CSV table of C-alpha atoms and ligand atoms in Angstrom, one decimal:
chain,number,residue,atom,x,y,z
A,1,MET,CA,125.6,308.5,53.1
A,2,ASN,CA,128.0,310.0,50.6
A,3,GLU,CA,126.2,309.9,47.3
A,4,ASN,CA,129.5,310.1,45.4
A,5,VAL,CA,130.1,306.5,46.7
A,6,THR,CA,126.6,305.1,46.4
A,7,TYR,CA,125.8,306.6,42.9
A,8,TYR,CA,126.0,304.4,39.8
A,9,PRO,CA,124.3,304.9,36.4
A,10,ARG,CA,121.5,302.4,37.2
A,11,GLU,CA,119.5,302.7,34.0
A,12,ALA,CA,122.6,302.4,31.8
A,13,VAL,CA,123.8,299.4,33.7
A,14,GLN,CA,120.4,297.7,33.4
A,15,LYS,CA,120.6,298.3,29.6
A,16,ALA,CA,124.2,297.3,29.3
A,17,VAL,CA,123.7,293.9,30.9
A,18,THR,CA,121.1,293.0,28.3
A,19,GLU,CA,123.5,293.9,25.5
A,20,TYR,CA,127.0,292.7,26.7
A,21,GLU,CA,128.4,289.6,28.3
A,22,THR,CA,129.3,290.1,32.0
A,23,PRO,CA,131.5,290.9,33.6
A,24,PHE,CA,132.7,294.2,32.2
A,25,PHE,CA,133.9,297.6,33.3
A,26,LEU,CA,131.7,300.6,32.6
A,27,TYR,CA,133.1,304.1,32.7
A,28,GLU,CA,131.1,307.3,32.7
A,29,GLU,CA,132.5,310.0,30.5
A,30,LYS,CA,130.4,312.7,32.2
A,31,ARG,CA,131.8,311.9,35.7
A,32,LEU,CA,135.3,311.7,34.4
A,33,ARG,CA,135.2,315.1,32.8
A,34,GLY,CA,133.5,316.4,35.9
A,35,ASN,CA,136.3,315.2,38.1
A,36,CYS,CA,138.9,316.6,35.8
A,37,ARG,CA,137.2,320.0,35.9
A,38,THR,CA,136.9,319.9,39.7
A,39,PHE,CA,140.6,319.2,40.1
A,40,LYS,CA,142.0,321.5,37.5
A,41,GLY,CA,139.5,324.3,38.3
A,42,ALA,CA,140.4,324.3,42.0
A,43,PHE,CA,144.1,324.7,41.3
A,44,ASP,CA,143.7,327.0,38.3
A,45,LYS,CA,142.0,329.4,40.7
A,46,TYR,CA,145.0,329.8,42.9
A,47,PHE,CA,147.8,328.9,40.4
A,48,PRO,CA,147.2,330.5,37.0
A,49,ASN,CA,150.3,328.6,35.6
A,50,PHE,CA,149.2,325.2,37.0
A,51,ARG,CA,150.2,322.1,35.1
A,52,PRO,CA,147.9,319.1,35.7
A,53,LEU,CA,149.1,315.6,34.7
A,54,PHE,CA,147.2,312.2,35.0
A,55,ALA,CA,149.0,309.2,36.5
A,56,VAL,CA,148.5,306.8,33.7
A,57,LYS,CA,149.0,303.8,36.0
A,58,ALA,CA,145.6,304.4,37.4
A,59,ASN,CA,143.8,303.8,34.1
A,60,PRO,CA,145.8,303.4,30.9
A,61,ASN,CA,142.9,302.9,28.6
A,62,PRO,CA,143.7,305.1,25.5
A,63,GLU,CA,140.1,306.4,25.3
A,64,ILE,CA,140.2,307.4,28.9
A,65,LEU,CA,143.5,309.1,28.4
A,66,LYS,CA,142.1,311.0,25.4
A,67,ILE,CA,139.3,312.4,27.4
A,68,ILE,CA,141.6,313.4,30.3
A,69,ALA,CA,144.0,315.1,27.8
A,70,ASP,CA,141.0,316.8,26.2
A,71,GLU,CA,140.3,318.3,29.7
A,72,GLY,CA,143.8,319.9,29.7
A,73,PHE,CA,145.9,317.2,31.5
A,74,GLY,CA,149.3,315.9,30.5
A,75,VAL,CA,150.6,312.5,31.6
A,76,ASP,CA,152.7,311.1,34.4
A,77,CYS,CA,154.2,307.8,33.1
A,78,SER,CA,156.0,305.1,35.1
A,79,SER,CA,156.9,302.5,32.5
A,80,GLU,CA,157.9,302.1,28.9
A,81,SER,CA,154.4,301.1,27.8
A,82,GLU,CA,152.8,304.1,29.5
A,83,ALA,CA,155.2,306.3,27.7
A,84,TRP,CA,154.6,304.4,24.4
A,85,ILE,CA,150.8,304.9,24.5
A,86,SER,CA,151.2,308.5,25.6
A,87,GLU,CA,153.4,309.3,22.7
A,88,LYS,CA,151.0,307.5,20.3
A,89,LEU,CA,148.2,309.7,21.6
A,90,GLY,CA,150.4,312.9,21.4
A,91,ILE,CA,150.3,313.5,25.2
A,92,LYS,CA,153.3,314.9,26.9
A,93,GLY,CA,154.3,315.1,30.6
A,94,MET,CA,156.7,313.6,33.0
A,95,TYR,CA,158.4,310.2,33.4
A,96,THR,CA,158.8,308.9,36.9
A,97,GLY,CA,160.4,305.5,37.0
A,98,ASN,CA,162.1,303.9,39.9
A,99,TYR,CA,165.2,301.7,39.8
A,100,THR,CA,165.1,302.4,36.1
A,101,THR,CA,167.4,300.6,33.7
A,102,GLU,CA,169.5,302.2,31.0
A,103,GLU,CA,167.4,300.5,28.3
A,104,GLU,CA,164.2,302.0,29.8
A,105,PHE,CA,165.7,305.5,29.9
A,106,SER,CA,166.8,305.1,26.4
A,107,PHE,CA,163.3,304.1,25.3
A,108,VAL,CA,161.5,307.0,27.0
A,109,LYS,CA,164.1,309.7,26.5
A,110,ASP,CA,162.7,311.1,23.3
A,111,LYS,CA,159.0,310.7,24.0
A,112,GLY,CA,158.4,314.3,25.1
A,113,MET,CA,158.6,313.7,28.9
A,114,ILE,CA,160.6,315.5,31.5
A,115,LEU,CA,162.7,312.8,33.2
A,116,ASN,CA,162.1,312.6,37.0
A,117,LEU,CA,165.0,310.8,38.5
A,118,ASP,CA,164.5,308.6,41.6
A,119,ASP,CA,168.2,308.5,42.6
A,120,ILE,CA,171.5,310.3,42.2
A,121,SER,CA,173.0,307.1,40.8
A,122,MET,CA,170.9,307.6,37.7
A,123,ILE,CA,172.8,310.7,36.6
A,124,PRO,CA,175.7,308.9,34.9
A,125,THR,CA,173.3,306.7,33.0
A,126,ILE,CA,171.3,309.8,31.7
A,127,ALA,CA,174.6,311.7,31.0
A,128,LYS,CA,175.7,308.7,28.9
A,129,LEU,CA,172.5,308.9,26.9
A,130,GLY,CA,172.7,312.7,26.6
A,131,MET,CA,171.7,315.0,29.5
A,132,PRO,CA,168.5,316.8,28.8
A,133,GLU,CA,168.4,320.6,29.5
A,134,THR,CA,165.6,320.0,32.1
A,135,ILE,CA,165.7,317.4,34.8
A,136,SER,CA,163.6,316.7,37.9
A,137,PHE,CA,164.3,314.7,41.0
A,138,ARG,CA,161.8,312.7,43.1
A,139,ILE,CA,162.7,313.5,46.7
A,140,ASN,CA,161.8,311.4,49.7
A,141,PRO,CA,160.8,314.2,52.1
A,142,GLY,CA,161.0,311.8,55.0
A,143,ILE,CA,157.3,311.7,55.8
A,144,GLY,CA,154.4,309.9,54.1
A,145,LYS,CA,150.8,309.0,54.7
A,146,ALA,CA,148.2,306.7,53.1
A,147,THR,CA,145.0,304.9,54.0
A,148,MET,CA,146.9,301.6,53.7
A,149,GLU,CA,150.5,300.9,54.9
A,150,ASN,CA,151.6,299.5,51.5
A,151,ASN,CA,150.6,302.8,49.9
A,152,VAL,CA,153.0,305.0,52.0
A,153,PHE,CA,155.7,306.0,49.5
A,154,ALA,CA,158.0,308.2,51.7
A,155,GLY,CA,159.9,307.9,54.9
A,156,PRO,CA,162.8,305.6,55.9
A,157,ASP,CA,161.1,302.4,54.7
A,158,ALA,CA,160.2,303.6,51.3
A,159,LYS,CA,162.2,302.6,48.3
A,160,TYR,CA,161.4,305.8,46.4
A,161,GLY,CA,163.2,309.1,45.9
A,162,VAL,CA,166.4,310.8,46.8
A,163,PRO,CA,166.7,311.2,50.6
A,164,PHE,CA,166.0,314.9,51.2
A,165,GLU,CA,169.3,315.5,53.1
A,166,LYS,CA,171.2,314.5,49.8
A,167,ALA,CA,169.0,316.6,47.5
A,168,HIS,CA,171.6,319.3,47.0
A,169,MET,CA,174.1,316.7,45.8
A,170,ALA,CA,171.7,315.4,43.2
A,171,TYR,CA,171.1,318.8,41.7
A,172,SER,CA,174.7,319.8,41.7
A,173,ALA,CA,175.7,316.5,40.0
A,174,ALA,CA,173.0,317.0,37.4
A,175,TRP,CA,174.3,320.6,36.8
A,176,ASP,CA,177.8,319.3,36.4
A,177,ALA,CA,176.5,316.8,33.9
A,178,GLY,CA,174.9,319.5,31.8
A,179,ALA,CA,171.3,320.0,33.0
A,180,LYS,CA,170.3,323.7,33.3
A,181,ARG,CA,166.7,323.7,34.5
A,182,PHE,CA,165.3,321.8,37.4
A,183,GLY,CA,162.2,320.4,38.9
A,184,ILE,CA,161.4,318.8,42.3
A,185,HIS,CA,158.8,316.0,42.8
A,186,MET,CA,157.3,314.1,45.6
A,187,MET,CA,154.8,311.3,45.9
A,188,THR,CA,154.5,310.4,49.5
A,189,GLY,CA,151.4,308.2,49.6
A,190,SER,CA,148.4,307.1,47.6
A,191,ASN,CA,144.8,307.7,48.8
A,192,VAL,CA,145.9,310.0,51.6
A,193,PRO,CA,143.1,310.0,54.2
A,194,ILE,CA,140.5,312.6,53.3
A,195,SER,CA,140.3,313.8,56.8
A,196,GLU,CA,143.9,315.1,56.5
A,197,GLN,CA,143.0,318.1,54.4
A,198,ASP,CA,146.2,319.9,55.5
A,199,TYR,CA,148.5,317.1,54.6
A,200,PHE,CA,149.5,318.4,51.2
A,201,ALA,CA,150.2,321.9,52.5
A,202,GLY,CA,152.5,320.3,55.1
A,203,ILE,CA,154.4,318.3,52.5
A,204,VAL,CA,154.7,321.4,50.3
A,205,ARG,CA,156.2,323.3,53.2
A,206,LYS,CA,158.8,320.6,53.6
A,207,LEU,CA,159.6,320.7,49.8
A,208,PHE,CA,160.2,324.4,50.0
A,209,GLU,CA,162.7,323.8,52.8
A,210,ILE,CA,164.5,321.4,50.4
A,211,VAL,CA,164.3,323.9,47.5
A,212,ALA,CA,165.8,326.6,49.8
A,213,ASP,CA,168.5,324.3,51.0
A,214,VAL,CA,169.4,323.4,47.4
A,215,LYS,CA,169.5,327.1,46.4
A,216,GLU,CA,171.7,328.0,49.4
A,217,LYS,CA,174.2,325.1,48.8
A,218,THR,CA,174.3,325.1,45.0
A,219,GLY,CA,172.9,328.4,43.8
A,220,ILE,CA,170.3,326.3,41.7
A,221,GLU,CA,166.8,327.8,41.5
A,222,ILE,CA,164.2,325.0,41.2
A,223,GLU,CA,161.6,326.1,38.6
A,224,MET,CA,158.9,323.3,38.9
A,225,MET,CA,157.3,321.7,41.9
A,226,ASN,CA,155.4,318.5,41.3
A,227,ILE,CA,153.4,317.5,44.4
A,228,GLY,CA,152.5,314.1,43.0
A,229,GLY,CA,149.1,312.4,43.3
A,230,GLY,CA,147.6,310.6,46.2
A,231,PHE,CA,144.5,312.8,46.7
A,232,GLY,CA,142.1,310.6,48.6
A,233,VAL,CA,138.7,309.5,47.5
A,234,PRO,CA,135.9,308.0,49.6
A,235,TYR,CA,135.3,304.3,49.1
A,236,HIS,CA,132.9,303.9,52.0
A,237,PRO,CA,129.6,305.8,52.1
A,238,ASP,CA,130.4,307.1,55.6
A,239,GLU,CA,133.5,308.9,54.2
A,240,LYS,CA,133.4,312.5,53.1
A,241,SER,CA,134.7,313.7,49.7
A,242,LEU,CA,137.9,315.8,49.6
A,243,ASP,CA,137.2,319.5,49.2
A,244,MET,CA,139.8,320.3,46.5
A,245,ASP,CA,139.3,324.0,46.9
A,246,VAL,CA,140.5,323.8,50.5
A,247,VAL,CA,143.5,321.7,49.5
A,248,ALA,CA,144.5,324.1,46.7
A,249,LYS,CA,144.0,327.2,48.9
A,250,SER,CA,146.1,325.8,51.7
A,251,ILE,CA,148.9,325.0,49.2
A,252,ARG,CA,148.6,328.6,47.8
A,253,GLU,CA,149.1,330.0,51.3
A,254,VAL,CA,152.3,327.9,51.8
A,255,PHE,CA,153.6,329.0,48.4
A,256,ASP,CA,153.2,332.7,49.4
A,257,GLU,CA,154.6,332.2,52.9
A,258,GLN,CA,157.6,330.1,51.8
A,259,CYS,CA,158.6,332.0,48.7
A,260,SER,CA,158.7,335.2,50.8
A,261,GLN,CA,160.5,333.6,53.7
A,262,TYR,CA,163.3,332.1,51.5
A,263,GLY,CA,163.3,334.8,48.8
A,264,LEU,CA,162.4,332.3,46.1
A,265,LYS,CA,161.0,332.8,42.7
A,266,GLU,CA,157.7,330.9,42.6
A,267,PRO,CA,158.1,327.5,41.0
A,268,ARG,CA,155.4,326.3,38.6
A,269,LEU,CA,153.0,323.9,40.4
A,270,ILE,CA,152.4,320.5,38.9
A,271,ALA,CA,150.2,317.7,40.3
A,272,GLU,CA,149.6,314.1,39.0
A,273,PRO,CA,146.5,312.6,40.5
A,274,GLY,CA,145.2,309.2,39.3
A,275,ARG,CA,142.5,308.0,41.6
A,276,PHE,CA,140.9,311.4,42.2
A,277,LEU,CA,140.1,311.7,38.5
A,278,ALA,CA,139.3,308.1,37.7
A,279,ALA,CA,138.2,306.0,40.6
A,280,ASP,CA,134.5,306.9,40.9
A,281,THR,CA,133.9,307.0,37.2
A,282,GLY,CA,134.2,303.2,36.8
A,283,PHE,CA,132.0,300.3,37.8
A,284,LEU,CA,132.7,296.5,37.6
A,285,VAL,CA,129.4,295.0,36.4
A,286,SER,CA,128.9,291.3,37.1
A,287,ARG,CA,126.2,288.6,37.6
A,288,VAL,CA,125.6,286.2,40.4
A,289,HIS,CA,126.0,282.6,39.2
A,290,VAL,CA,126.4,280.4,42.3
A,291,ILE,CA,124.9,280.9,45.8
A,292,LYS,CA,126.5,278.6,48.3
A,293,ASP,CA,125.2,277.9,51.8
A,294,SER,CA,128.3,276.9,53.6
A,295,TYR,CA,129.6,277.8,57.1
A,296,LYS,CA,128.7,281.3,55.7
A,297,LYS,CA,126.7,282.4,52.7
A,298,PHE,CA,128.8,282.9,49.6
A,299,VAL,CA,127.6,284.8,46.6
A,300,GLY,CA,129.7,283.8,43.6
A,301,ILE,CA,129.9,286.3,40.8
A,302,ASP,CA,131.4,286.0,37.4
A,303,ALA,CA,134.1,288.7,38.1
A,304,SER,CA,137.1,287.7,40.1
A,305,ALA,CA,140.1,289.2,41.8
A,306,ASN,CA,142.0,289.1,38.6
A,307,ASP,CA,139.6,291.7,37.2
A,308,MET,CA,140.0,294.0,40.2
A,309,PRO,CA,142.5,292.9,42.8
A,310,ARG,CA,142.2,295.8,45.4
A,311,PRO,CA,140.2,293.8,48.0
A,312,ALA,CA,142.5,290.8,47.6
A,313,ILE,CA,145.7,292.7,47.8
A,314,TYR,CA,144.9,295.4,50.3
A,315,GLY,CA,141.7,294.2,51.9
A,316,ALA,CA,140.2,297.4,50.3
A,317,TYR,CA,136.6,298.2,50.9
A,318,HIS,CA,134.4,298.7,47.8
A,319,TYR,CA,130.8,299.6,47.9
A,320,ILE,CA,128.5,297.1,46.1
A,321,SER,CA,125.0,297.5,44.6
A,322,VAL,CA,122.7,294.7,43.8
A,323,LEU,CA,120.1,295.3,41.1
A,324,ASN,CA,117.0,293.5,42.3
A,325,ASP,CA,113.8,294.5,44.1
A,326,SER,CA,114.5,292.4,47.2
A,327,LYS,CA,113.3,294.0,50.4
A,328,GLU,CA,115.1,291.4,52.4
A,329,THR,CA,118.8,291.6,53.3
A,330,GLU,CA,121.3,289.0,54.4
A,331,LYS,CA,124.9,288.9,55.5
A,332,VAL,CA,127.0,287.4,52.6
A,333,SER,CA,130.5,287.3,51.2
A,334,VAL,CA,130.7,288.1,47.5
A,335,VAL,CA,133.4,286.0,45.9
A,336,GLY,CA,135.1,285.3,42.5
A,337,ARG,CA,136.4,282.2,40.8
A,338,ILE,CA,140.2,282.4,41.6
A,339,CYS,CA,141.7,279.6,43.7
A,340,GLU,CA,142.8,281.9,46.4
A,341,ASN,CA,140.7,282.6,49.5
A,342,ASN,CA,141.4,286.3,49.3
A,343,ASP,CA,139.3,286.4,46.1
A,344,GLN,CA,136.5,288.0,48.1
A,345,PHE,CA,135.2,291.4,47.0
A,346,VAL,CA,133.2,291.7,50.2
A,347,ARG,CA,133.3,289.7,53.5
A,348,ASP,CA,130.2,289.3,55.7
A,349,ARG,CA,128.3,292.3,54.5
A,350,GLU,CA,124.6,292.9,54.8
A,351,LEU,CA,123.4,293.1,51.2
A,352,PRO,CA,120.0,292.8,49.5
A,353,LYS,CA,119.1,289.0,49.2
A,354,THR,CA,120.4,287.9,45.8
A,355,LYS,CA,119.4,285.1,43.4
A,356,VAL,CA,121.3,283.6,40.5
A,357,GLY,CA,121.2,285.9,37.5
A,358,ASP,CA,121.1,289.2,39.6
A,359,THR,CA,123.4,292.0,38.5
A,360,VAL,CA,126.0,293.1,41.0
A,361,VAL,CA,127.9,296.4,40.6
A,362,ILE,CA,131.2,297.1,42.3
A,363,HIS,CA,131.8,300.8,42.7
A,364,ASN,CA,134.9,302.9,42.5
A,365,CYS,CA,136.5,300.7,39.8
A,366,GLY,CA,137.8,303.4,37.5
A,367,GLY,CA,141.3,303.8,38.9
A,368,HIS,CA,143.9,301.3,40.0
A,369,ALA,CA,141.3,298.6,39.2
A,370,TYR,CA,141.4,297.1,35.7
A,371,ALA,CA,145.0,298.5,35.6
A,372,MET,CA,146.0,296.2,38.5
A,373,GLY,CA,144.3,293.2,37.0
A,374,HIS,CA,146.1,290.0,36.1
A,375,ASN,CA,145.7,286.6,34.5
A,376,TYR,CA,146.3,284.3,37.5
A,377,ASN,CA,144.5,280.9,37.2
A,378,GLY,CA,144.6,281.6,33.4
A,379,ARG,CA,141.6,284.0,33.8
A,380,PRO,CA,141.3,286.3,30.9
A,381,ARG,CA,140.6,290.0,31.7
A,382,HIS,CA,137.3,291.4,30.6
A,383,ALA,CA,136.0,294.1,28.4
A,384,GLU,CA,135.7,297.9,29.1
A,385,TYR,CA,132.9,300.1,27.9
A,386,LEU,CA,132.4,303.9,28.0
A,387,LEU,CA,129.1,305.5,28.6
A,388,THR,CA,129.6,308.5,26.4
A,389,LEU,CA,128.2,312.0,27.0
A,390,ASP,CA,125.3,311.3,24.6
A,391,GLY,CA,124.3,308.2,26.5
A,392,GLU,CA,125.7,305.7,24.0
A,393,PHE,CA,127.9,302.7,25.0
A,394,ARG,CA,131.3,302.4,23.3
A,395,GLN,CA,133.5,299.4,23.7
A,396,ILE,CA,137.0,300.7,24.5
A,397,ARG,CA,138.7,297.4,25.1
A,398,ARG,CA,137.8,293.9,24.0
A,399,ALA,CA,137.8,291.0,26.5
A,400,GLU,CA,140.9,288.8,26.3
A,401,THR,CA,140.5,285.4,24.9
A,402,ILE,CA,142.1,282.1,26.0
A,403,GLU,CA,144.2,282.2,22.8
A,404,ASN,CA,145.4,285.7,23.7
A,405,LEU,CA,146.8,284.3,27.0
A,406,PHE,CA,149.0,282.0,25.0
A,407,ARG,CA,150.0,284.3,22.3
A,408,THR,CA,153.6,284.5,23.5
A,409,THR,CA,154.0,280.8,23.5
A,410,ASN,CA,153.9,278.4,20.6
A,411,TYR,CA,150.2,278.1,21.0
A,412,GLY,CA,147.4,280.7,20.8
A,413,ASN,CA,147.5,284.1,19.0
B,1,PLP,C1,154.6,308.6,41.0
B,1,PLP,C2,153.2,308.5,41.2
B,1,PLP,N1,152.4,309.6,40.8
B,1,PLP,C3,151.1,309.5,40.9
B,1,PLP,C4,150.4,308.4,41.4
B,1,PLP,C5,148.9,308.5,41.5
B,1,PLP,O1,148.4,308.3,42.8
B,1,PLP,P1,146.9,308.4,43.1
B,1,PLP,O2,146.2,307.5,42.1
B,1,PLP,O3,146.7,308.0,44.5
B,1,PLP,O4,146.5,309.9,42.9
B,1,PLP,C6,151.1,307.3,41.9
B,1,PLP,C7,150.4,306.1,42.4
B,1,PLP,O5,150.9,305.1,42.8
B,1,PLP,C8,152.5,307.3,41.7
B,1,PLP,O6,153.3,306.3,42.1
């Protein structure tokens, strides 16, 4: 049993449900800071000039971003709104869009981000807006891996990045357009299986081959290497946690080997995890309100897939805790209120026997959870609270109201 998966702040949850209307997200500041330190600490040890960024898409709550920035992280943004909030908070970093429009580039251009281009065809657009001195390219290194097929971001079927065989053309076109300093970036998959501890070292080796090829063909020395995010976290209690020291050390070895083999000046290492920092710091707290004995037993909770769609979209596994003293267990499916049959957080799982009113906690809801939520069926999204270092609760986002959902029509506000 991996305690990183089964852990939740039980006492705090028990208190929070007496004070706040369910469902809500509860994030633990202590854990969030701990994950930041584990990640940054592992890489700082081997790369004194390491630059960590946080993938805002994983959790764009401003209070979460402020804590992560306070731990020494910049941001990786993928949309105008992510760049907008980062600028408001005074956090800088990189901008990695894909199939980006001219309007979007123009919006983010002066927000303190290094632009990371997804294709050669974007160079004329950037040149028209004014070529920055530093530019980076997202490269598709031809290989990718993830726990789920949809989360593989590289290889022939992926829509992202410049094909690695064409990388030299991208750099030389950017040089001709006025760029003088360069970065290389990859993001080959999200939630890479934890068992693949060598995966990142392998991809970094491939990136160095590309860096060397670019140098040979264009004379351009790439100064920054962003290895993306994708560091896997355990969702199931039988999975182990990733040993970040092993990952960082194996990347260090590849840096030494490849810089010497190709006679390269060492690029500055950058990484942009999302899930690794945020996932296990958040819990979706809900209550049972209907128990249905049908062909199966369904436990209806007040949270739905619109709050946290990972199980509905990917069939993702999430660990669930039930707060009661039941000694009996039974096989149930835990479901929400959306009119879609995939609105099932859990299917046919042996859980403690529940009754109406029991609190149910869904684990690993700190990253790509609220952020992926939506309003289907006209369901408002719910509130977010932070359990601060001094054990207090702080509301960091209000629940949406029905009127909020109609604020862009002639009704609501
Ligand atoms: C460009 C980019 N960087 C970083 C991330 C973060 O990935 P993860 O949360 O798996 O670390 C993503 C996730 O989709 C991404 O698309």
